[in-house]
Amino acid sequence: MKIISIAAIAFCGTKKYTTGIRSTIDGNNFCGGSLISPTHVLTTTACLGSSTKPANWVSVGTHYLDGTQDGEQIKVVSAQNHTGYNSTRGSYDVALLTLEKPSKFKPVQLPAADDSDVIPGMRSKLVGWGYTSYPNGSKLIGKDSCDGDTGGPVIKERGSGDDDDIVIGLVSWGSECGAGYSTEFHACPKP
């Protein structure tokens, strides 16, 4: 798992509210998400999967891209995209996964309803399962989202630990892993 904005790999035992979304219990994480309650994961519509790669499982509390070495692997029992989602414009690219059983890991906090947690120009971090390096070194890693980061949280850190992190958005899409293109982040919509 990586954290963008400080160009670092997350250490084991940190950001355990970040989930991986996978088709099989021990398969590769193809998307990210955020544990927002013991039984709910916030992600993007693209991460709901497809008929060939469905979002059947989430891995919680692990730092492995695949397998069952640590953390939890919990079955997804339902998935719902935002009713306002528009695939052409990409608006409301938010989805909610419901888990079969509660996770033992602490969920990330949601932003305040009055938007006071988001300040224009503030620093934030992206946590995801995307590439952290390329064999030929031609991509700019640590400055943008990459393949596998979609659905992952954009967070505001308020202290030195993870207990008071706030998810303020999601990685919706990106292009070329920092090669001069932008990444689109979606703010968490108000209920």
Coordinates of C-alpha atoms in Angstrom, one line a residue:
M1 CA 0.0 0.0 0.0
K2 CA 1.3 3.5 -0.7
I3 CA 0.5 7.0 0.5
I4 CA 0.8 9.8 -2.1
S5 CA 2.1 13.3 -1.2
I6 CA 4.9 12.0 0.9
A7 CA 6.0 9.5 -1.7
A8 CA 6.3 6.7 0.9
I9 CA 5.1 3.2 1.4
A10 CA 2.8 2.8 4.3
F11 CA 4.3 0.9 7.2
C12 CA 2.6 -2.3 8.5
G13 CA 0.1 -1.5 11.1
T14 CA -0.9 1.9 9.7
K15 CA -4.0 3.0 7.7
K16 CA -5.8 -0.2 8.5
Y17 CA -9.2 1.3 7.5
T18 CA -7.9 1.2 3.9
T19 CA -9.4 -1.8 2.2
G20 CA -8.6 -3.8 -0.9
I21 CA -11.3 -4.9 -3.2
R22 CA -10.9 -8.3 -4.9
S23 CA -12.9 -11.0 -6.7
T24 CA -11.7 -13.9 -4.7
I25 CA -10.7 -14.3 -1.0
D26 CA -7.0 -14.6 -1.8
G27 CA -6.9 -12.7 -5.2
N28 CA -5.3 -9.4 -6.0
N29 CA -6.8 -6.1 -4.9
F30 CA -7.9 -4.4 -8.0
C31 CA -9.3 -1.3 -6.2
G32 CA -9.3 0.4 -2.9
G33 CA -11.9 1.6 -0.4
S34 CA -12.4 2.9 3.1
L35 CA -13.9 1.1 6.0
I36 CA -16.4 3.8 7.2
S37 CA -18.4 1.5 9.6
P38 CA -17.7 -2.0 10.8
T39 CA -19.9 -3.3 7.9
H40 CA -19.5 -0.7 5.2
V41 CA -16.8 0.3 2.7
L42 CA -16.9 3.5 0.7
T43 CA -15.4 3.2 -2.8
T44 CA -16.1 4.3 -6.4
T45 CA -18.5 2.9 -8.9
A46 CA -15.7 1.6 -11.1
C47 CA -14.7 -0.6 -8.1
L48 CA -18.0 -2.4 -8.1
G49 CA -16.3 -4.7 -10.7
S50 CA -17.7 -6.4 -13.7
S51 CA -19.0 -9.8 -14.7
T52 CA -15.4 -11.0 -15.2
K53 CA -14.0 -9.3 -12.1
P54 CA -16.7 -8.8 -9.5
A55 CA -16.2 -7.0 -6.2
N56 CA -16.9 -10.1 -4.1
W57 CA -14.5 -9.6 -1.2
V58 CA -12.7 -6.9 0.7
S59 CA -9.4 -7.2 2.5
V60 CA -9.2 -5.1 5.7
G61 CA -6.2 -4.3 7.8
T62 CA -3.6 -5.9 5.5
H63 CA -0.6 -4.5 3.7
Y64 CA -0.5 -7.3 1.1
L65 CA -1.8 -6.9 -2.4
D66 CA -3.2 -10.4 -2.3
G67 CA -3.4 -13.5 -0.2
T68 CA -4.7 -14.0 3.4
Q69 CA -1.4 -13.5 5.4
D70 CA -2.9 -11.0 7.8
G71 CA -5.9 -8.7 8.3
E72 CA -9.4 -9.9 7.4
Q73 CA -11.0 -11.0 4.2
I74 CA -14.8 -10.3 4.4
K75 CA -17.4 -11.2 1.8
V76 CA -19.4 -8.4 0.1
V77 CA -23.2 -9.0 0.4
S78 CA -24.4 -6.0 -1.5
A79 CA -23.1 -3.1 -3.5
Q80 CA -24.8 0.2 -4.4
N81 CA -23.6 3.1 -6.5
H82 CA -24.8 6.6 -5.9
T83 CA -28.2 7.2 -7.5
G84 CA -26.8 10.4 -9.1
Y85 CA -23.9 8.6 -10.8
N86 CA -23.3 9.7 -14.4
S87 CA -20.8 7.6 -16.3
T88 CA -20.4 10.2 -19.1
R89 CA -19.5 13.0 -16.8
G90 CA -18.2 10.9 -13.9
S91 CA -20.2 12.8 -11.4
Y92 CA -21.2 11.2 -8.1
D93 CA -18.6 8.4 -8.6
V94 CA -19.3 7.0 -5.1
A95 CA -20.4 3.5 -4.1
L96 CA -21.1 1.6 -0.9
L97 CA -20.3 -2.0 -0.2
T98 CA -22.0 -3.9 2.6
L99 CA -20.0 -6.6 4.3
E100 CA -21.3 -10.0 5.5
K101 CA -19.9 -9.5 9.0
P102 CA -18.4 -6.6 11.0
S103 CA -14.7 -5.9 10.7
K104 CA -12.6 -5.8 13.9
F105 CA -10.7 -2.8 12.6
K106 CA -11.5 0.8 13.4
P107 CA -13.2 2.7 10.6
V108 CA -11.9 6.0 9.3
Q109 CA -13.8 9.1 10.3
L110 CA -16.2 10.8 7.9
P111 CA -15.9 14.6 7.2
A112 CA -18.0 17.1 9.1
A113 CA -21.4 17.9 7.4
D114 CA -20.5 21.6 7.3
D115 CA -17.4 21.0 5.1
S116 CA -15.2 22.5 7.8
D117 CA -12.7 19.6 7.4
V118 CA -11.9 20.6 3.9
I119 CA -9.9 23.8 3.3
P120 CA -8.9 25.0 -0.2
G121 CA -5.2 24.4 -0.7
M122 CA -4.9 22.0 2.2
R123 CA -2.5 19.1 2.1
S124 CA -4.1 15.7 1.9
K125 CA -2.9 12.1 1.3
L126 CA -4.0 9.4 -1.1
V127 CA -3.8 5.8 0.1
G128 CA -4.1 3.0 -2.4
W129 CA -2.9 -0.2 -3.9
G130 CA -1.4 1.3 -7.1
Y131 CA 2.1 1.0 -8.5
T132 CA 5.0 2.3 -6.3
S133 CA 7.6 1.9 -9.1
Y134 CA 8.0 1.0 -12.8
P135 CA 10.8 -1.1 -14.2
N136 CA 12.2 1.6 -16.5
G137 CA 11.6 4.4 -14.0
S138 CA 9.8 6.5 -16.6
K139 CA 6.7 7.2 -14.5
L140 CA 6.6 9.8 -11.7
I141 CA 5.6 7.8 -8.7
G142 CA 4.6 9.4 -5.4
K143 CA 3.1 12.5 -7.0
D144 CA -0.1 11.1 -8.5
S145 CA -2.5 8.2 -8.4
C146 CA -1.6 5.0 -10.4
D147 CA -3.3 1.9 -11.6
G148 CA -4.9 0.2 -8.6
D149 CA -5.5 3.4 -6.6
T150 CA -9.0 3.9 -7.8
G151 CA -11.6 3.9 -5.0
G152 CA -8.9 4.6 -2.4
P153 CA -9.3 7.3 0.2
V154 CA -8.1 10.8 0.1
I155 CA -7.4 11.6 3.7
K156 CA -6.8 14.5 6.1
E157 CA -4.5 13.6 8.9
R158 CA -5.2 15.5 12.1
G159 CA -2.6 14.0 14.4
S160 CA 0.3 11.7 14.6
G161 CA -1.7 8.4 14.5
D162 CA -4.5 7.0 12.3
D163 CA -7.3 7.2 14.8
D164 CA -8.3 10.8 13.9
D165 CA -7.8 10.5 10.1
I166 CA -10.7 11.8 8.0
V167 CA -11.7 10.5 4.6
I168 CA -12.4 13.7 2.6
G169 CA -12.6 12.2 -0.9
L170 CA -12.0 9.2 -3.2
V171 CA -9.7 8.6 -6.1
S172 CA -12.0 8.5 -9.1
W173 CA -9.5 8.2 -12.0
G174 CA -6.1 9.3 -13.1
S175 CA -3.9 9.2 -16.1
E176 CA -0.3 8.1 -16.6
C177 CA 0.8 8.1 -13.0
G178 CA 2.1 11.6 -12.7
A179 CA 3.2 12.0 -16.3
G180 CA 1.8 15.5 -16.6
Y181 CA -1.9 14.6 -16.4
S182 CA -4.4 15.1 -13.6
T183 CA -6.0 12.8 -11.2
E184 CA -9.7 13.4 -10.4
F185 CA -10.8 13.1 -6.8
H186 CA -14.4 13.2 -5.7
A187 CA -15.4 14.7 -2.4
C188 CA -17.5 12.6 -0.1
P189 CA -21.0 13.8 -0.7
K190 CA -23.3 14.9 2.1
P191 CA -26.0 12.5 3.1

